Coordinates of C-alpha atoms in Angstrom, one line a residue:
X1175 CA 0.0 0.0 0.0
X1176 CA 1.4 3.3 -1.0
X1177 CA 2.6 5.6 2.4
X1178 CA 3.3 9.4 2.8
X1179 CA 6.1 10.6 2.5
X1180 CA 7.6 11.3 6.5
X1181 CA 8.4 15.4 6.1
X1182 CA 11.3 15.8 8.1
X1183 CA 12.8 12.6 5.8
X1184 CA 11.9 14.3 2.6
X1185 CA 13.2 17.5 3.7
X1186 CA 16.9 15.8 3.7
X1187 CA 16.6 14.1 1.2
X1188 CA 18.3 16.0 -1.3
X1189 CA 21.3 16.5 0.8
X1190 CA 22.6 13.2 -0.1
X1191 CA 24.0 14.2 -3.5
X1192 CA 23.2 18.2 -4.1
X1193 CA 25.6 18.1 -6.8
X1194 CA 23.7 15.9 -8.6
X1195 CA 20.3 17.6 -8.0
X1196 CA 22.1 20.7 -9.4
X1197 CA 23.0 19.2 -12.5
X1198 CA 19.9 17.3 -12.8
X1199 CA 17.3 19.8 -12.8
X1200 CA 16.7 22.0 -15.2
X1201 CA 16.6 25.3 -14.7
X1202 CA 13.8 27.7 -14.1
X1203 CA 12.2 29.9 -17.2
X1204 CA 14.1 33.2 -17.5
X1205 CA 10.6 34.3 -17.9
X1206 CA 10.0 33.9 -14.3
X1207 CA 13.1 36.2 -13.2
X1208 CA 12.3 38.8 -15.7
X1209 CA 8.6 38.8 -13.6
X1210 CA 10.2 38.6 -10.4
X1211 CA 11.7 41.7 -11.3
X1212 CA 9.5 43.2 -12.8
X1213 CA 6.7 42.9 -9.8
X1214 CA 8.5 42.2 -6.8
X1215 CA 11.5 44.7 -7.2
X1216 CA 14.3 41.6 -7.4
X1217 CA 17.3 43.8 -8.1
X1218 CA 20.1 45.5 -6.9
X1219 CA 20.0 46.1 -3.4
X1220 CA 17.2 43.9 -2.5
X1221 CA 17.0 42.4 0.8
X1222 CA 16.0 39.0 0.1
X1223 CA 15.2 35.4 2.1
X1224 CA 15.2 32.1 0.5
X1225 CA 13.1 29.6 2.2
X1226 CA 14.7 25.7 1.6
X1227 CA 17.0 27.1 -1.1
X1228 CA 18.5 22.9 -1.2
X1229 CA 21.3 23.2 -4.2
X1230 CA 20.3 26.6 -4.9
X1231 CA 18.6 25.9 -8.7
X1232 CA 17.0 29.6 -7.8
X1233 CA 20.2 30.8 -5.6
X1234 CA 22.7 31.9 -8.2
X1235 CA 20.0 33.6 -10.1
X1236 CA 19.0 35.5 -7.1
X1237 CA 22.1 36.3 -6.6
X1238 CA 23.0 37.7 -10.4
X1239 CA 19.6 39.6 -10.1
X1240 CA 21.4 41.7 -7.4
X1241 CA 20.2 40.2 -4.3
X1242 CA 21.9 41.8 -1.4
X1243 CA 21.9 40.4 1.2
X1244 CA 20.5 37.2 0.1
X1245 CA 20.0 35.2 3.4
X1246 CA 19.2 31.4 2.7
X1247 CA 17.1 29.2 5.1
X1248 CA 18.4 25.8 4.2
X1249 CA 17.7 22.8 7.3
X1250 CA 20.0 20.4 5.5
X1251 CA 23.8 20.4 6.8
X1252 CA 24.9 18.9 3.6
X1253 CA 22.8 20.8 1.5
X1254 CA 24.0 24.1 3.2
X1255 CA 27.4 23.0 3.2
X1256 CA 27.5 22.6 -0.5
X1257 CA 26.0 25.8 -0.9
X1258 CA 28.6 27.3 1.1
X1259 CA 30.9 25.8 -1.4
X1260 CA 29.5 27.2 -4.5
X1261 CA 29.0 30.8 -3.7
X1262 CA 31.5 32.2 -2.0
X1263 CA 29.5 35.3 -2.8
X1264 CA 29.7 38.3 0.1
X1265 CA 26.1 38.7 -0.4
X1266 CA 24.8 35.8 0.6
X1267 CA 24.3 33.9 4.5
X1268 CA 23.3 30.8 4.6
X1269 CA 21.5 29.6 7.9
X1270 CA 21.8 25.9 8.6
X1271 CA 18.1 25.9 10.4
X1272 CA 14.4 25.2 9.8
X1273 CA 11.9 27.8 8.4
X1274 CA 9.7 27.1 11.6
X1275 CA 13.3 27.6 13.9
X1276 CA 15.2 30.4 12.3
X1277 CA 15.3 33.7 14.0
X1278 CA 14.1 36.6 11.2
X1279 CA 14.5 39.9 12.2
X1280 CA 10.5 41.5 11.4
X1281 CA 9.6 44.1 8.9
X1282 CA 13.0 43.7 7.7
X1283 CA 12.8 42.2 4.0
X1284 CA 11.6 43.8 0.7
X1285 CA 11.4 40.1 -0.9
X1286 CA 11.2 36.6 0.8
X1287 CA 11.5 34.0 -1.9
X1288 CA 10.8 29.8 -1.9
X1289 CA 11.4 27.5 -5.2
X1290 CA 9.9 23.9 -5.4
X1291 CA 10.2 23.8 -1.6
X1292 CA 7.3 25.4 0.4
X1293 CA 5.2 22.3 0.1
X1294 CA 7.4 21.0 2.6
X1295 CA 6.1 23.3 5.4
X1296 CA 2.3 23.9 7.1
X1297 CA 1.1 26.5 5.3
X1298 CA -0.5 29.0 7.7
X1299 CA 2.4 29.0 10.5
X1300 CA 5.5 29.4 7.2
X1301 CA 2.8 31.8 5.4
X1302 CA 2.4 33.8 8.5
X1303 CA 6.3 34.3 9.5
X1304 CA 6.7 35.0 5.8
X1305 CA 4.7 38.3 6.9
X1306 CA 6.1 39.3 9.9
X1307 CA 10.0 39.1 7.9
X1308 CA 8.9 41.2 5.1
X1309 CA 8.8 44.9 5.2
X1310 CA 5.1 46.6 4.5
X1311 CA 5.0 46.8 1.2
X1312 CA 7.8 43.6 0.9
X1313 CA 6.9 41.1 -1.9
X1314 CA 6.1 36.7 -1.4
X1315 CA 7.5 34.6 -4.4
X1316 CA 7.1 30.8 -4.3
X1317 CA 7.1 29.2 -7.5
X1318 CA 7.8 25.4 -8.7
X1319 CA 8.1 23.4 -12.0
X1320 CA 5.4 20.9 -12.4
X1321 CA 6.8 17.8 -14.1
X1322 CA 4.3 16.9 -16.4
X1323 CA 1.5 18.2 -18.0
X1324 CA -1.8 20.2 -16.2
X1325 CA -4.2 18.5 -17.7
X1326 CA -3.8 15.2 -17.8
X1327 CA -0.4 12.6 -18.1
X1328 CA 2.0 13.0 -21.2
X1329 CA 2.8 9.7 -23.1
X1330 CA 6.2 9.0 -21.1
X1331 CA 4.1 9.4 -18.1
X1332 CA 1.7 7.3 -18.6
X1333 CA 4.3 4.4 -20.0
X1334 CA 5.4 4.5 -16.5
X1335 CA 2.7 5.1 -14.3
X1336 CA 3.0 1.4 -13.1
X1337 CA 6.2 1.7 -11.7
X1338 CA 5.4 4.0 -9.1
X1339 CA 2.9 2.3 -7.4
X1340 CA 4.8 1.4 -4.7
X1341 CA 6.7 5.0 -3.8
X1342 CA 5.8 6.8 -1.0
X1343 CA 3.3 10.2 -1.4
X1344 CA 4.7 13.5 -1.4
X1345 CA 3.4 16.5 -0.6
X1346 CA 4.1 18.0 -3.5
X1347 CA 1.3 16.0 -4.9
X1348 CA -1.6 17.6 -3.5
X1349 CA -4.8 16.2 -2.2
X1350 CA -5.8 12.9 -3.2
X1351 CA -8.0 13.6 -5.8
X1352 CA -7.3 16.9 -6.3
X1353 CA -4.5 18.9 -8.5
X1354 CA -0.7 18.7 -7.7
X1355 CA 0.0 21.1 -4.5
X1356 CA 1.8 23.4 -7.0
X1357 CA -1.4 24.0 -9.3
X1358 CA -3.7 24.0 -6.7
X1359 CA -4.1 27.9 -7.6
X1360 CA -7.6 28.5 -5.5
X1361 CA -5.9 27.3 -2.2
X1362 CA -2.0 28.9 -2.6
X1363 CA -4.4 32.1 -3.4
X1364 CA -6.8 31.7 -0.6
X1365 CA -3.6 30.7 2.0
X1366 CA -1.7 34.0 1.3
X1367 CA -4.7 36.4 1.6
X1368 CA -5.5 34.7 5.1
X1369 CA -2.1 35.1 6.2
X1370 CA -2.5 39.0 5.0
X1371 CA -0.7 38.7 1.4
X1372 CA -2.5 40.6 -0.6
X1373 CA -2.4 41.1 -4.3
X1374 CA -2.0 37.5 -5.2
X1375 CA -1.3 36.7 -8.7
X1376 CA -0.6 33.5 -10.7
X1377 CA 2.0 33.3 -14.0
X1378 CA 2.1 29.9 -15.7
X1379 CA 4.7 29.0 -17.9
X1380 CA 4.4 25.5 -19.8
X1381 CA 7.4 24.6 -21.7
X1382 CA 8.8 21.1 -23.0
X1383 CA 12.2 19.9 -23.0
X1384 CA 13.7 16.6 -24.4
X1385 CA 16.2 14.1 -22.4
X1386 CA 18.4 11.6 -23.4
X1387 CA 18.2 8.4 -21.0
X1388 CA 20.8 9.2 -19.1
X1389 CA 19.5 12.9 -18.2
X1390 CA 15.7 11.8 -17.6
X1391 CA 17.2 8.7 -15.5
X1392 CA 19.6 11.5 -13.0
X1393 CA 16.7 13.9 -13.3
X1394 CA 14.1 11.2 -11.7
X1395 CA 16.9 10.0 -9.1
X1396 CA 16.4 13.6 -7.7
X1397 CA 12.5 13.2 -7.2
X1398 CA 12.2 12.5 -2.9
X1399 CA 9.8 9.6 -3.0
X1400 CA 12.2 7.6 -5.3
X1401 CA 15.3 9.1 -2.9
X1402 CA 12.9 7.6 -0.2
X1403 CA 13.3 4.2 -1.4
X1404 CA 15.5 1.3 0.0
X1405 CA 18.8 1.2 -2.7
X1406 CA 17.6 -1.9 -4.3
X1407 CA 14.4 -0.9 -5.0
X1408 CA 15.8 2.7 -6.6
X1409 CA 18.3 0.7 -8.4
X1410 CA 15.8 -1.0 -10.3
X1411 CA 12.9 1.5 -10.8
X1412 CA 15.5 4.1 -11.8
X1413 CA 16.8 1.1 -14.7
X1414 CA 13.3 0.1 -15.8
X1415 CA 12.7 4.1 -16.4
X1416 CA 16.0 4.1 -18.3
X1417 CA 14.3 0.5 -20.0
X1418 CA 11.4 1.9 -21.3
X1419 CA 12.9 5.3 -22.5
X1420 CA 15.2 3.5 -24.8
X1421 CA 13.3 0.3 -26.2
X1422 CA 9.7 2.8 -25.9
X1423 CA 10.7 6.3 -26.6
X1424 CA 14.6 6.0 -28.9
X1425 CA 16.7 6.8 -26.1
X1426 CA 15.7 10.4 -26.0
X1427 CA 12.1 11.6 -24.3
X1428 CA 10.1 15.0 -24.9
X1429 CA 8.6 15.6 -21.4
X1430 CA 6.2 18.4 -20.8
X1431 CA 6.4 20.8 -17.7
X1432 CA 5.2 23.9 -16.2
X1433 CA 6.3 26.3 -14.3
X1434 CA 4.1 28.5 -11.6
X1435 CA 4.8 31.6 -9.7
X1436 CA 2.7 33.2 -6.9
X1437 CA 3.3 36.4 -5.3
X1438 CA 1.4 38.7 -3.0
X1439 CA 2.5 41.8 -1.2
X1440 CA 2.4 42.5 2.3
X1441 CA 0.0 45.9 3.1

């Protein structure tokens, strides 16, 4: 019978190999930075939080956009460690701690930021300290890349639907029943406005990309319910994905995604 995903397991899970989550993942639309600054005021100067920042995918752009200081929330030791590593950057401060844990100063930030993490958290509490970091009039950005397609699953998908039967629920897949936690627009809307972010806004970017085996193979390794598996098990689900993408698909697999921003200001 398929579990949950335990949440303090899943948040550390990508610590085992951040290198290869970095590598792995592809990188967020340019689109959505040009937005970011364009609405929130990402840019020179900006005093910016990360929440779960993990390899930093969204760090380095921060970053380049001018973020200063960036301060990143990050629990994992490993994860913070290699971050550590790859930015010597006198911008940034990375805080080995927990969103629910770390010690914000308030009305302090004109930007807190959280990419393909916040599901990971209980929404009201992480929603409400959002708002007491941010200055009045400071800007809320969490955004994530859906991997697949809204409305329905994409052919690659649906090849290998069976093999997943037995891996553990994440949060980021929603309600049972309902949409993925990232395109569940009504709630992330309705969440924000009760914890007094106003303003909320959607942008939704679907775009496609195409993977060779060995790419679509290291990019599922980096998905937490397959990390979540015992190493025999990964071994062989990760090998029957790489199976059917060569003898199904010619060794190279167009995979639709999308990616969705929300942000909301504080009054």
């Amino acid at each position: 019978m398929r579990g949950s995903l335990d949440i303090t397991a899943g948040r550390e899970a990508f610590g085992a190999d951040p290198s290869g989550y970095q590598s792995a993942r592809p990188p967020y639309p340019e689109a959505l930075y040009a937005r970011l600054c364009e609405r929130t005021g990402l840019g020179r100067g900006a005093a910016v939080f990360e929440v779960g920042a993990g390899a930093g995918l969204a760090t380095e752009r921060l970053l380049a956009e001018g973020a200063d200081p960036l301060l990143v929330i990050e629990p994992d030791a490993r994860s913070a460690a290699f971050l550590r590593a790859a930015h010597p950057d006198p911008a940034l401060r990375i805080l080995n701690d927990t969103w629910e844990s770390a010690d914000l100063p308030a009305d302090r930030y004109d930007l807190g930021v959280s990419a393909t993490a916040f599901h990971w958290l209980e929404q009201g509490a992480a929603l409400a300290k959002v708002r007491r970091s941010l200055r009045p009039g400071g800007w809320w950005a969490m955004w994530w890349t859906n991997f697949g397609v809204e409305d329905g699953p994409d052919a690659f998908e649906d090849a290998t639907r069976p093999l997943f039967a037995a891996t553990p629920r994440a949060p980021a897949h929603g309600r049972k029943g309902g949409p993925s936690f990232a395109m569940d627009r009504r709630v992330r809307l309705a969440e924000m406005a009760e914890a007094k972010l106003e303003n909320g806004e959607v942008d939704f970017w679907p775009w496609t990309i195409t993977l060779p085996t060995a790419r679509l193979v290291a990019l599922y390794a980096t998905f937490s319910p397959i990390i979540a598996l015992d190493d025999d098990s990964r071994r062989r689900l990760l090998s029957e994905l790489g199976t059917i993408a060569d003898r199904d698909f010619g060794g190279r697999v167009e995979r639709s995604y999308s990616t969705i921003l929300y942000t909301a200001r504080r009054s």
